[in-house]
Coordinates of N, CA and C in Angstrom, one line a residue:
M641 N -19.8 -13.1 -9.0 CA -19.2 -12.1 -9.9 C -18.4 -11.1 -9.0
S642 N -17.2 -10.8 -9.4 CA -16.4 -9.8 -8.7 C -16.7 -8.4 -9.1
Q643 N -16.1 -7.5 -8.4 CA -16.3 -6.1 -8.7 C -15.8 -5.7 -10.0
F644 N -14.9 -6.5 -10.6 CA -14.4 -6.1 -11.9 C -15.3 -6.4 -13.1
Q645 N -16.3 -7.2 -12.8 CA -17.4 -7.4 -13.8 C -18.7 -6.6 -13.4
G646 N -19.0 -6.6 -12.1 CA -20.2 -6.0 -11.6 C -20.0 -4.6 -11.3
Q647 N -21.1 -4.0 -10.7 CA -21.1 -2.6 -10.4 C -20.6 -2.3 -9.0
T648 N -20.6 -3.2 -8.1 CA -20.2 -3.0 -6.7 C -19.3 -4.2 -6.3
P649 N -18.4 -3.9 -5.3 CA -17.5 -4.9 -4.8 C -18.3 -6.0 -4.1
A650 N -17.7 -7.2 -4.2 CA -18.4 -8.4 -3.5 C -18.4 -8.2 -2.0
H651 N -17.3 -7.5 -1.5 CA -17.2 -7.2 0.0 C -17.0 -5.7 0.1
P652 N -18.1 -4.9 0.3 CA -17.9 -3.5 0.5 C -16.9 -3.1 1.6
S653 N -16.1 -2.2 1.4 CA -15.0 -1.8 2.3 C -15.6 -1.0 3.5
K654 N -15.0 -1.2 4.7 CA -15.2 -0.3 5.8 C -14.3 0.9 5.5
I655 N -14.8 2.1 5.4 CA -14.1 3.3 5.1 C -13.9 4.2 6.4
V656 N -12.7 4.4 6.7 CA -12.3 5.3 7.9 C -12.0 6.6 7.3
Q657 N -12.8 7.6 7.6 CA -12.6 9.0 7.0 C -11.4 9.6 7.7
P658 N -10.8 10.7 7.0 CA -9.6 11.3 7.5 C -9.7 11.8 9.0
E659 N -10.8 12.2 9.4 CA -10.9 12.8 10.7 C -10.9 11.6 11.8
Q660 N -11.1 10.4 11.4 CA -11.0 9.3 12.3 C -9.7 8.5 12.1
A661 N -8.9 8.9 11.2 CA -7.7 8.1 10.8 C -6.7 8.0 11.9
E662 N -6.5 9.0 12.7 CA -5.5 9.0 13.8 C -5.8 7.9 14.8
G663 N -7.1 7.8 15.2 CA -7.4 6.8 16.2 C -7.3 5.4 15.7
R664 N -7.7 5.2 14.4 CA -7.6 3.8 13.8 C -6.1 3.5 13.6
L665 N -5.3 4.4 13.1 CA -3.9 4.1 12.9 C -3.2 3.8 14.3
A666 N -3.6 4.5 15.3 CA -2.9 4.3 16.6 C -3.1 2.8 17.1
E667 N -4.3 2.2 16.7 CA -4.5 0.8 17.1 C -3.5 -0.1 16.4
M668 N -2.9 0.4 15.3 CA -2.0 -0.4 14.5 C -0.5 -0.1 14.8
G669 N -0.3 0.9 15.8 CA 1.0 1.3 16.0 C 1.6 2.3 15.1
L670 N 0.7 3.0 14.4 CA 1.0 4.1 13.4 C 0.4 5.4 13.8
S671 N 0.8 6.4 13.0 CA 0.1 7.7 13.2 C 0.0 8.4 11.8
V672 N -0.8 9.4 11.7 CA -1.0 10.1 10.5 C 0.4 10.8 10.1
V673 N 1.1 11.2 11.1 CA 2.4 11.9 10.9 C 3.4 10.8 10.2
N674 N 3.4 9.6 10.7 CA 4.2 8.6 10.1 C 3.9 8.5 8.6
I675 N 2.6 8.4 8.3 CA 2.2 8.2 6.9 C 2.6 9.4 6.0
R676 N 2.2 10.6 6.5 CA 2.4 11.8 5.7 C 3.9 12.1 5.5
S677 N 4.7 12.0 6.6 CA 6.1 12.3 6.5 C 6.8 11.3 5.6
S678 N 6.4 10.1 5.5 CA 7.0 9.1 4.7 C 6.7 9.4 3.2
V679 N 5.5 9.7 2.9 CA 5.1 10.0 1.5 C 5.8 11.3 1.1
T680 N 5.9 12.3 2.0 CA 6.5 13.5 1.6 C 8.0 13.3 1.4
A681 N 8.6 12.4 2.1 CA 10.1 12.1 1.9 C 10.2 11.5 0.5
G682 N 9.3 10.6 0.2 CA 9.4 10.0 -1.2 C 9.2 11.0 -2.3
D683 N 8.3 11.9 -2.1 CA 8.0 12.9 -3.1 C 9.2 13.9 -3.2
D684 N 9.8 14.3 -2.1 CA 10.9 15.2 -2.1 C 12.1 14.5 -2.9
A685 N 12.3 13.2 -2.7 CA 13.4 12.5 -3.4 C 13.1 12.4 -4.9
R686 N 11.8 12.2 -5.2 CA 11.4 12.1 -6.6 C 11.7 13.5 -7.3
S687 N 11.4 14.6 -6.6 CA 11.5 15.9 -7.2 C 13.0 16.3 -7.5
R688 N 13.9 15.6 -6.8 CA 15.3 15.9 -7.0 C 15.9 15.1 -8.2
V689 N 15.2 14.2 -8.8 CA 15.7 13.4 -9.9 C 15.5 14.1 -11.2
S690 N 16.5 14.3 -11.9 CA 16.4 15.0 -13.2 C 16.2 14.0 -14.3
L691 N 15.2 14.2 -15.1 CA 14.9 13.2 -16.2 C 15.9 13.4 -17.4
R692 N 16.6 14.5 -17.4 CA 17.6 14.7 -18.4 C 18.7 13.7 -18.3
Y693 N 19.0 13.2 -17.1 CA 20.2 12.3 -16.9 C 19.8 10.9 -16.5
Y694 N 18.6 10.8 -15.9 CA 18.2 9.5 -15.4 C 17.2 8.8 -16.3
P695 N 17.0 7.5 -16.2 CA 15.9 6.8 -17.0 C 14.6 7.4 -16.6
R696 N 13.7 7.3 -17.6 CA 12.4 8.0 -17.4 C 11.6 7.4 -16.2
N697 N 11.8 6.1 -15.9 CA 11.0 5.5 -14.8 C 11.7 5.7 -13.5
F698 N 12.8 6.3 -13.5 CA 13.6 6.4 -12.2 C 12.9 7.3 -11.2
P699 N 12.2 8.4 -11.5 CA 11.5 9.2 -10.5 C 10.5 8.3 -9.8
G700 N 9.7 7.5 -10.5 CA 8.7 6.6 -9.9 C 9.3 5.6 -9.0
I701 N 10.4 5.0 -9.4 CA 11.1 4.0 -8.6 C 11.7 4.7 -7.3
T702 N 12.2 5.9 -7.5 CA 12.7 6.6 -6.4 C 11.6 6.9 -5.4
M703 N 10.4 7.3 -5.9 CA 9.3 7.7 -5.0 C 8.9 6.5 -4.2
W704 N 8.9 5.3 -4.8 CA 8.5 4.1 -4.1 C 9.6 3.7 -3.0
A705 N 10.8 3.7 -3.4 CA 11.9 3.3 -2.5 C 12.0 4.2 -1.3
E706 N 12.0 5.5 -1.6 CA 12.2 6.5 -0.5 C 11.0 6.6 0.4
T707 N 9.8 6.4 -0.1 CA 8.6 6.3 0.8 C 8.7 5.1 1.7
L708 N 9.0 4.0 1.2 CA 9.1 2.8 2.0 C 10.3 2.9 3.0
A709 N 11.4 3.4 2.6 CA 12.6 3.6 3.5 C 12.2 4.6 4.6
A710 N 11.5 5.6 4.3 CA 11.1 6.6 5.3 C 10.1 6.0 6.3
L711 N 9.2 5.2 5.8 CA 8.2 4.5 6.7 C 9.0 3.5 7.6
R712 N 9.9 2.8 7.1 CA 10.7 1.9 7.9 C 11.5 2.6 9.0
R713 N 12.1 3.7 8.6 CA 12.9 4.5 9.6 C 11.9 5.0 10.7
E714 N 10.8 5.5 10.3 CA 9.8 6.0 11.3 C 9.4 5.0 12.3
L715 N 9.2 3.8 11.8 CA 8.7 2.7 12.7 C 9.8 2.1 13.5
L716 N 10.9 1.8 12.8 CA 12.0 1.2 13.6 C 12.6 2.0 14.7
K717 N 12.6 3.3 14.5 CA 13.1 4.2 15.5 C 12.2 4.3 16.7
A718 N 10.9 3.9 16.6 CA 10.0 3.8 17.7 C 10.3 2.7 18.7
R719 N 11.1 1.7 18.2 CA 11.5 0.6 19.1 C 10.3 -0.2 19.7
Q720 N 9.4 -0.5 18.8 CA 8.2 -1.2 19.2 C 8.0 -2.5 18.4
G721 N 9.2 -3.1 18.1 CA 9.1 -4.4 17.5 C 9.0 -4.5 16.0
W722 N 9.1 -3.3 15.3 CA 9.0 -3.3 13.8 C 10.3 -3.8 13.2
R723 N 10.2 -4.5 12.1 CA 11.3 -5.1 11.4 C 11.2 -4.8 9.9
I724 N 12.3 -5.0 9.2 CA 12.3 -4.9 7.7 C 12.0 -6.3 7.2
G725 N 11.0 -6.4 6.3 CA 10.6 -7.7 5.7 C 11.0 -7.7 4.2
Q726 N 11.7 -8.8 3.8 CA 12.2 -8.9 2.4 C 12.0 -10.3 1.9
T727 N 11.3 -11.2 2.5 CA 11.2 -12.6 2.1 C 10.6 -12.6 0.7
G728 N 11.2 -13.4 -0.2 CA 10.8 -13.5 -1.6 C 10.9 -12.2 -2.3
N729 N 11.8 -11.3 -1.9 CA 12.0 -10.0 -2.6 C 10.8 -9.1 -2.4
Y730 N 9.9 -9.5 -1.5 CA 8.7 -8.6 -1.2 C 9.0 -7.7 -0.1
E731 N 9.1 -6.4 -0.4 CA 9.6 -5.4 0.5 C 8.5 -4.8 1.4
T732 N 8.6 -5.0 2.7 CA 7.6 -4.5 3.7 C 8.4 -4.0 4.9
V733 N 7.6 -3.4 5.8 CA 8.0 -3.2 7.2 C 6.9 -3.9 8.0
Y734 N 7.3 -4.7 9.0 CA 6.3 -5.6 9.7 C 6.5 -5.7 11.2
S735 N 5.5 -6.1 11.9 CA 5.5 -6.4 13.3 C 5.0 -7.8 13.5
A736 N 5.9 -8.7 14.0 CA 5.4 -10.1 14.3 C 4.4 -10.1 15.4
D737 N 4.6 -9.2 16.4 CA 3.7 -9.2 17.5 C 2.3 -8.8 17.1
R738 N 2.2 -7.8 16.2 CA 0.9 -7.2 15.8 C 0.4 -8.1 14.6
R739 N 1.2 -8.9 14.0 CA 0.9 -9.6 12.8 C 0.4 -8.7 11.7
L740 N 1.2 -7.6 11.5 CA 0.9 -6.6 10.5 C 2.1 -6.4 9.6
A741 N 1.9 -6.2 8.3 CA 3.0 -5.8 7.4 C 2.4 -4.7 6.5
F742 N 3.3 -3.8 6.1 CA 2.9 -2.7 5.3 C 3.8 -2.7 4.0
A743 N 3.2 -2.6 2.9 CA 3.9 -2.4 1.6 C 3.5 -1.1 1.0
V744 N 4.3 -0.5 0.1 CA 3.9 0.7 -0.6 C 3.6 0.4 -2.1
V745 N 2.5 0.9 -2.6 CA 2.0 0.6 -3.9 C 1.4 1.9 -4.5
A746 N 1.2 1.9 -5.8 CA 0.6 3.0 -6.5 C -0.9 2.7 -6.9
G747 N -1.7 3.6 -6.6 CA -3.2 3.5 -6.9 C -3.7 4.4 -7.9
D748 N -4.9 4.2 -8.4 CA -5.5 5.0 -9.4 C -6.1 6.3 -8.8
R749 N -6.9 7.0 -9.7 CA -7.4 8.3 -9.2 C -8.5 8.2 -8.2
F750 N -9.0 7.0 -7.8 CA -9.9 6.9 -6.7 C -9.2 6.6 -5.4
T751 N -7.9 6.7 -5.4 CA -7.2 6.5 -4.1 C -7.4 7.7 -3.2
G752 N -7.6 7.4 -1.9 CA -7.7 8.4 -0.9 C -9.0 9.2 -0.8
I753 N -10.0 8.7 -1.5 CA -11.3 9.4 -1.5 C -12.4 8.3 -1.4
D754 N -13.5 8.8 -0.9 CA -14.7 7.9 -0.8 C -15.5 8.2 -2.1
G755 N -15.0 7.5 -3.2 CA -15.5 7.8 -4.5 C -16.6 6.9 -5.0
D756 N -16.8 6.9 -6.4 CA -17.8 6.1 -7.0 C -17.5 4.6 -6.9
R757 N -16.2 4.3 -6.8 CA -15.7 2.9 -6.6 C -14.5 2.8 -5.8
P758 N -14.1 1.7 -5.3 CA -12.8 1.6 -4.6 C -11.6 1.8 -5.6
P759 N -10.5 2.2 -5.1 CA -9.3 2.3 -5.9 C -8.8 1.0 -6.4
R760 N -8.1 1.0 -7.5 CA -7.3 -0.2 -8.0 C -5.9 0.2 -8.1
L761 N -5.0 -0.8 -8.0 CA -3.6 -0.6 -8.2 C -3.4 -0.4 -9.6
T762 N -2.4 0.5 -10.0 CA -2.2 0.9 -11.4 C -1.3 -0.1 -12.1
R763 N -0.8 -1.1 -11.4 CA 0.1 -2.1 -12.1 C -0.4 -3.5 -11.8
K764 N -0.4 -4.3 -12.8 CA -0.8 -5.7 -12.7 C 0.2 -6.4 -11.7
R765 N -0.2 -7.1 -10.8 CA 0.6 -7.7 -9.8 C 0.9 -9.2 -10.0
G766 N 2.1 -9.6 -9.5 CA 2.5 -11.0 -9.7 C 2.1 -11.9 -8.6
P767 N 2.7 -13.1 -8.5 CA 2.3 -14.2 -7.6 C 2.6 -13.8 -6.2
K768 N 3.6 -13.1 -5.8 CA 3.9 -12.8 -4.4 C 2.8 -11.9 -3.9
T769 N 2.3 -10.9 -4.6 CA 1.2 -10.1 -4.1 C 0.0 -10.9 -4.0
K770 N -0.3 -11.8 -5.0 CA -1.5 -12.6 -4.9 C -1.5 -13.5 -3.6
E771 N -0.3 -14.1 -3.3 CA -0.2 -14.9 -2.1 C -0.5 -14.0 -0.8
R772 N 0.0 -12.8 -0.8 CA -0.3 -11.9 0.4 C -1.8 -11.6 0.5
V773 N -2.4 -11.2 -0.7 CA -3.8 -10.9 -0.7 C -4.7 -12.1 -0.4
D774 N -4.4 -13.2 -0.9 CA -5.1 -14.4 -0.6 C -5.0 -14.8 0.9
R775 N -3.8 -14.6 1.5 CA -3.7 -14.8 2.9 C -4.5 -13.8 3.7
N776 N -4.6 -12.6 3.3 CA -5.4 -11.6 4.0 C -6.9 -12.1 4.0
A777 N -7.3 -12.6 2.8 CA -8.7 -13.1 2.7 C -8.9 -14.3 3.6
K778 N -8.0 -15.2 3.7 CA -8.1 -16.4 4.6 C -8.1 -16.0 6.0
Y779 N -7.2 -15.1 6.4 CA -7.2 -14.6 7.8 C -8.5 -14.0 8.2
Q780 N -9.1 -13.1 7.3 CA -10.3 -12.5 7.6 C -11.5 -13.5 7.8
Q781 N -11.5 -14.5 6.9 CA -12.6 -15.5 6.9 C -12.5 -16.3 8.2
L782 N -11.3 -16.7 8.6 CA -11.1 -17.6 9.8 C -11.4 -16.8 11.0
A783 N -11.0 -15.5 11.1 CA -11.3 -14.7 12.2 C -12.8 -14.5 12.4
F784 N -13.5 -14.3 11.3 CA -14.9 -14.2 11.3 C -15.6 -15.4 11.8
E785 N -15.1 -16.6 11.3 CA -15.8 -17.8 11.6 C -15.6 -18.3 13.0
I786 N -14.4 -18.1 13.6 CA -14.1 -18.7 14.9 C -13.9 -17.6 16.0
D787 N -13.8 -16.3 15.5 CA -13.7 -15.2 16.4 C -12.5 -15.3 17.4
L788 N -11.4 -15.8 16.8 CA -10.2 -16.0 17.6 C -9.0 -15.5 16.7
P789 N -7.9 -15.1 17.4 CA -6.7 -14.8 16.6 C -6.3 -15.9 15.7
V790 N -5.9 -15.5 14.5 CA -5.5 -16.5 13.5 C -4.0 -16.7 13.6
R791 N -3.5 -17.9 13.8 CA -2.1 -18.2 14.0 C -1.6 -18.8 12.7
A792 N -0.6 -18.1 12.1 CA 0.0 -18.6 10.9 C 1.1 -19.6 11.2
I793 N 1.2 -20.7 10.5 CA 2.1 -21.8 10.8 C 3.1 -22.0 9.7
E794 N 4.4 -22.1 10.0 CA 5.4 -22.5 9.0 C 5.5 -21.4 7.9
L795 N 5.5 -20.1 8.4 CA 5.7 -19.0 7.5 C 6.8 -18.1 8.1
P796 N 7.6 -17.5 7.2 CA 8.5 -16.5 7.8 C 7.7 -15.4 8.5
P797 N 8.3 -14.8 9.5 CA 7.5 -13.8 10.3 C 7.0 -12.7 9.5
D798 N 7.7 -12.2 8.5 CA 7.2 -11.1 7.7 C 6.0 -11.5 6.7
E799 N 5.8 -12.8 6.6 CA 4.7 -13.3 5.8 C 3.5 -13.7 6.7
A800 N 3.8 -14.0 7.9 CA 2.7 -14.5 8.8 C 2.0 -13.3 9.4
C801 N 1.5 -12.5 8.5 CA 0.9 -11.2 8.8 C -0.3 -10.9 7.9
S802 N -1.1 -10.0 8.3 CA -2.0 -9.4 7.3 C -1.2 -8.3 6.6
T803 N -1.2 -8.2 5.3 CA -0.4 -7.2 4.6 C -1.3 -6.1 4.1
W804 N -1.0 -4.9 4.7 CA -1.7 -3.7 4.3 C -0.9 -3.0 3.3
F805 N -1.6 -2.2 2.4 CA -1.0 -1.4 1.4 C -1.1 0.1 1.7
L806 N 0.1 0.7 1.7 CA 0.1 2.2 1.7 C -0.1 2.6 0.2
V807 N -1.3 3.0 -0.2 CA -1.6 3.3 -1.6 C -1.5 4.8 -1.8
V808 N -0.8 5.1 -2.9 CA -0.4 6.5 -3.2 C -0.8 6.8 -4.6
H809 N -1.4 8.0 -4.8 CA -1.8 8.5 -6.2 C -1.4 10.0 -6.2
A810 N -0.7 10.4 -7.2 CA -0.3 11.8 -7.3 C -0.9 12.4 -8.6
D811 N -1.5 13.6 -8.4 CA -1.9 14.4 -9.6 C -1.1 15.7 -9.6
D812 N -1.6 16.7 -10.3 CA -0.8 17.9 -10.5 C -0.6 18.7 -9.2
D813 N -1.6 18.6 -8.3 CA -1.5 19.4 -7.1 C -1.3 18.7 -5.8
H814 N -1.8 17.5 -5.7 CA -1.8 16.7 -4.4 C -1.3 15.3 -4.6
I815 N -0.9 14.7 -3.5 CA -0.7 13.3 -3.4 C -1.9 12.7 -2.5
R816 N -2.7 11.8 -3.0 CA -3.7 11.2 -2.2 C -3.3 9.9 -1.7
V817 N -3.6 9.6 -0.5 CA -3.0 8.5 0.3 C -4.1 7.8 1.1
E818 N -3.9 6.5 1.2 CA -4.7 5.7 2.1 C -3.9 4.4 2.5
L819 N -4.3 3.9 3.7 CA -3.7 2.6 4.2 C -4.8 1.7 4.2
S820 N -4.7 0.6 3.3 CA -5.9 -0.2 3.1 C -5.5 -1.7 3.0
L821 N -6.4 -2.6 3.4 CA -6.2 -4.0 3.5 C -6.9 -4.7 2.3
P822 N -6.1 -5.2 1.3 CA -6.6 -5.8 0.1 C -7.1 -7.2 0.4
I823 N -8.2 -7.6 -0.3 CA -8.7 -9.0 0.0 C -8.9 -9.8 -1.3
D824 N -8.7 -9.1 -2.5 CA -8.9 -9.8 -3.7 C -7.9 -9.3 -4.8
A825 N -7.4 -10.3 -5.5 CA -6.5 -10.0 -6.6 C -6.9 -10.8 -7.8
E826 N -7.7 -10.3 -8.7 CA -8.3 -11.0 -9.8 C -7.4 -10.8 -11.1
N827 N -6.8 -11.8 -11.6 CA -6.0 -11.7 -12.8 C -4.9 -10.7 -12.6
G828 N -4.4 -10.6 -11.4 CA -3.3 -9.7 -11.1 C -3.7 -8.3 -10.8
I829 N -5.0 -8.0 -10.8 CA -5.5 -6.7 -10.5 C -6.1 -6.6 -9.1
V830 N -5.5 -5.7 -8.3 CA -6.0 -5.6 -6.9 C -6.9 -4.4 -6.8
G831 N -8.1 -4.6 -6.3 CA -9.0 -3.5 -6.3 C -10.2 -3.8 -5.3
E832 N -10.1 -4.7 -4.4 CA -11.1 -5.0 -3.5 C -10.5 -5.0 -2.1
W833 N -11.2 -4.3 -1.1 CA -10.5 -4.0 0.2 C -11.5 -4.3 1.3
V834 N -10.9 -4.8 2.4 CA -11.6 -5.0 3.6 C -11.9 -3.7 4.3
E835 N -10.8 -2.9 4.4 CA -10.9 -1.6 5.1 C -10.0 -0.6 4.4
R836 N -10.4 0.6 4.4 CA -9.6 1.7 3.8 C -9.6 2.8 4.8
I837 N -8.3 3.2 5.2 CA -8.1 4.3 6.1 C -7.6 5.5 5.2
L838 N -8.5 6.5 5.1 CA -8.2 7.6 4.2 C -7.4 8.7 5.0
I839 N -6.4 9.2 4.3 CA -5.5 10.3 4.9 C -5.7 11.6 4.1
D840 N -5.7 12.7 4.8 CA -5.8 14.0 4.0 C -4.8 14.1 3.0
P841 N -5.1 14.7 1.8 CA -4.1 14.8 0.7 C -2.9 15.7 1.1
I842 N -1.8 15.4 0.5 CA -0.5 16.1 0.7 C -0.2 17.0 -0.5
P843 N -0.1 18.3 -0.3 CA 0.3 19.2 -1.4 C 1.6 18.8 -2.0
T844 N 1.7 18.9 -3.3 CA 2.9 18.6 -4.0 C 3.1 19.6 -5.1
S845 N 4.3 19.9 -5.6 CA 4.5 20.9 -6.7 C 5.0 20.1 -7.9
G846 N 4.7 20.7 -9.1 CA 5.2 20.1 -10.3 C 4.2 19.1 -10.8
A847 N 4.2 19.0 -12.2 CA 3.2 18.1 -12.8 C 3.7 16.6 -12.6
V848 N 2.8 15.8 -12.2 CA 3.2 14.4 -12.0 C 2.0 13.5 -12.5
A849 N 2.4 12.3 -12.9 CA 1.4 11.4 -13.4 C 1.8 10.0 -13.1
P850 N 0.8 9.1 -12.9 CA 1.2 7.7 -12.6 C 2.0 7.1 -13.8
I851 N 2.9 6.2 -13.5 CA 3.6 5.5 -14.5 C 2.8 4.3 -14.9
E852 N 2.8 4.0 -16.2 CA 2.0 2.9 -16.7 C 2.4 1.6 -16.1
P853 N 1.5 0.6 -15.9 CA 1.8 -0.6 -15.3 C 3.0 -1.3 -16.1
G854 N 3.8 -2.0 -15.3 CA 5.0 -2.6 -15.9 C 4.8 -4.1 -15.9
E855 N 5.9 -4.9 -15.8 CA 5.9 -6.3 -15.8 C 5.0 -6.8 -14.7
D856 N 4.4 -8.0 -14.9 CA 3.5 -8.5 -13.8 C 4.4 -9.4 -12.9
D857 N 5.4 -8.8 -12.3 CA 6.2 -9.5 -11.3 C 6.4 -8.6 -10.1
D858 N 7.0 -9.1 -9.1 CA 7.2 -8.3 -7.9 C 8.7 -8.2 -7.6
D859 N 9.6 -8.3 -8.5 CA 11.0 -8.3 -8.3 C 11.6 -6.9 -8.5
D860 N 10.9 -6.1 -9.3 CA 11.4 -4.7 -9.6 C 10.8 -3.7 -8.6
G861 N 11.3 -2.5 -8.6 CA 10.7 -1.5 -7.8 C 9.3 -1.2 -8.2
E862 N 8.5 -0.7 -7.2 CA 7.2 -0.3 -7.4 C 7.1 1.1 -8.0
P863 N 6.8 1.3 -9.3 CA 6.7 2.6 -9.9 C 5.6 3.4 -9.2
M864 N 5.9 4.7 -8.9 CA 4.8 5.5 -8.3 C 4.4 6.6 -9.3
V865 N 5.3 7.6 -9.4 CA 4.9 8.8 -10.2 C 6.1 9.2 -11.0
T866 N 5.9 9.9 -12.1 CA 7.0 10.6 -12.8 C 6.5 11.9 -13.3
R867 N 7.4 12.8 -13.6 CA 7.0 14.1 -14.2 C 6.5 13.9 -15.6
T868 N 5.5 14.7 -16.0 CA 5.0 14.7 -17.3 C 6.1 15.4 -18.2
A869 N 6.1 15.0 -19.5 CA 7.1 15.6 -20.4 C 6.7 17.0 -20.7

């Protein structure tokens, strides 16, 4: 039984609290500043979009696109082997040497906190996300069984990685953030994690709310937040 029917996840997450986040992120070639500045850039861009002239979902799409773009800029300018991943229209920033990829997604109200249950993504996901999450699970299992680095064969370099999610949830006052490794996608719903690295909340101004889940594909932008009416 998975966590979506039972009371607890099948694989309880390792939770890295905010005060330990800097050290854990450094092991991955990241920093808290990278994460917070990227999310802030996304929120700043969202706040400049006027709903009077733009489609209602445009602020959310802008939030996703600008957050990912800012994270890519942060990592590529470090000149440490980071690249832009777009295989199968799946947008990431990745390192072939580290075998890590990062995507930006929207999470529910349990994002960024050690709450009653792990967060879930707010949008039903399509086959590309499932492939990534299933590969995460396979890599974790193989690494546990043989205690050796897992070598992916015959995959594009941006897919031959563990794919971590930069999960973002915005409420009226703050944006809550975590960088987490998903391990299960049941019926398109992602909500089980190997590890969750919690980041201190980021203050934000203006009323915001998660956009309702859209189509269950991965070809459109990832909606994040929009202003309430």
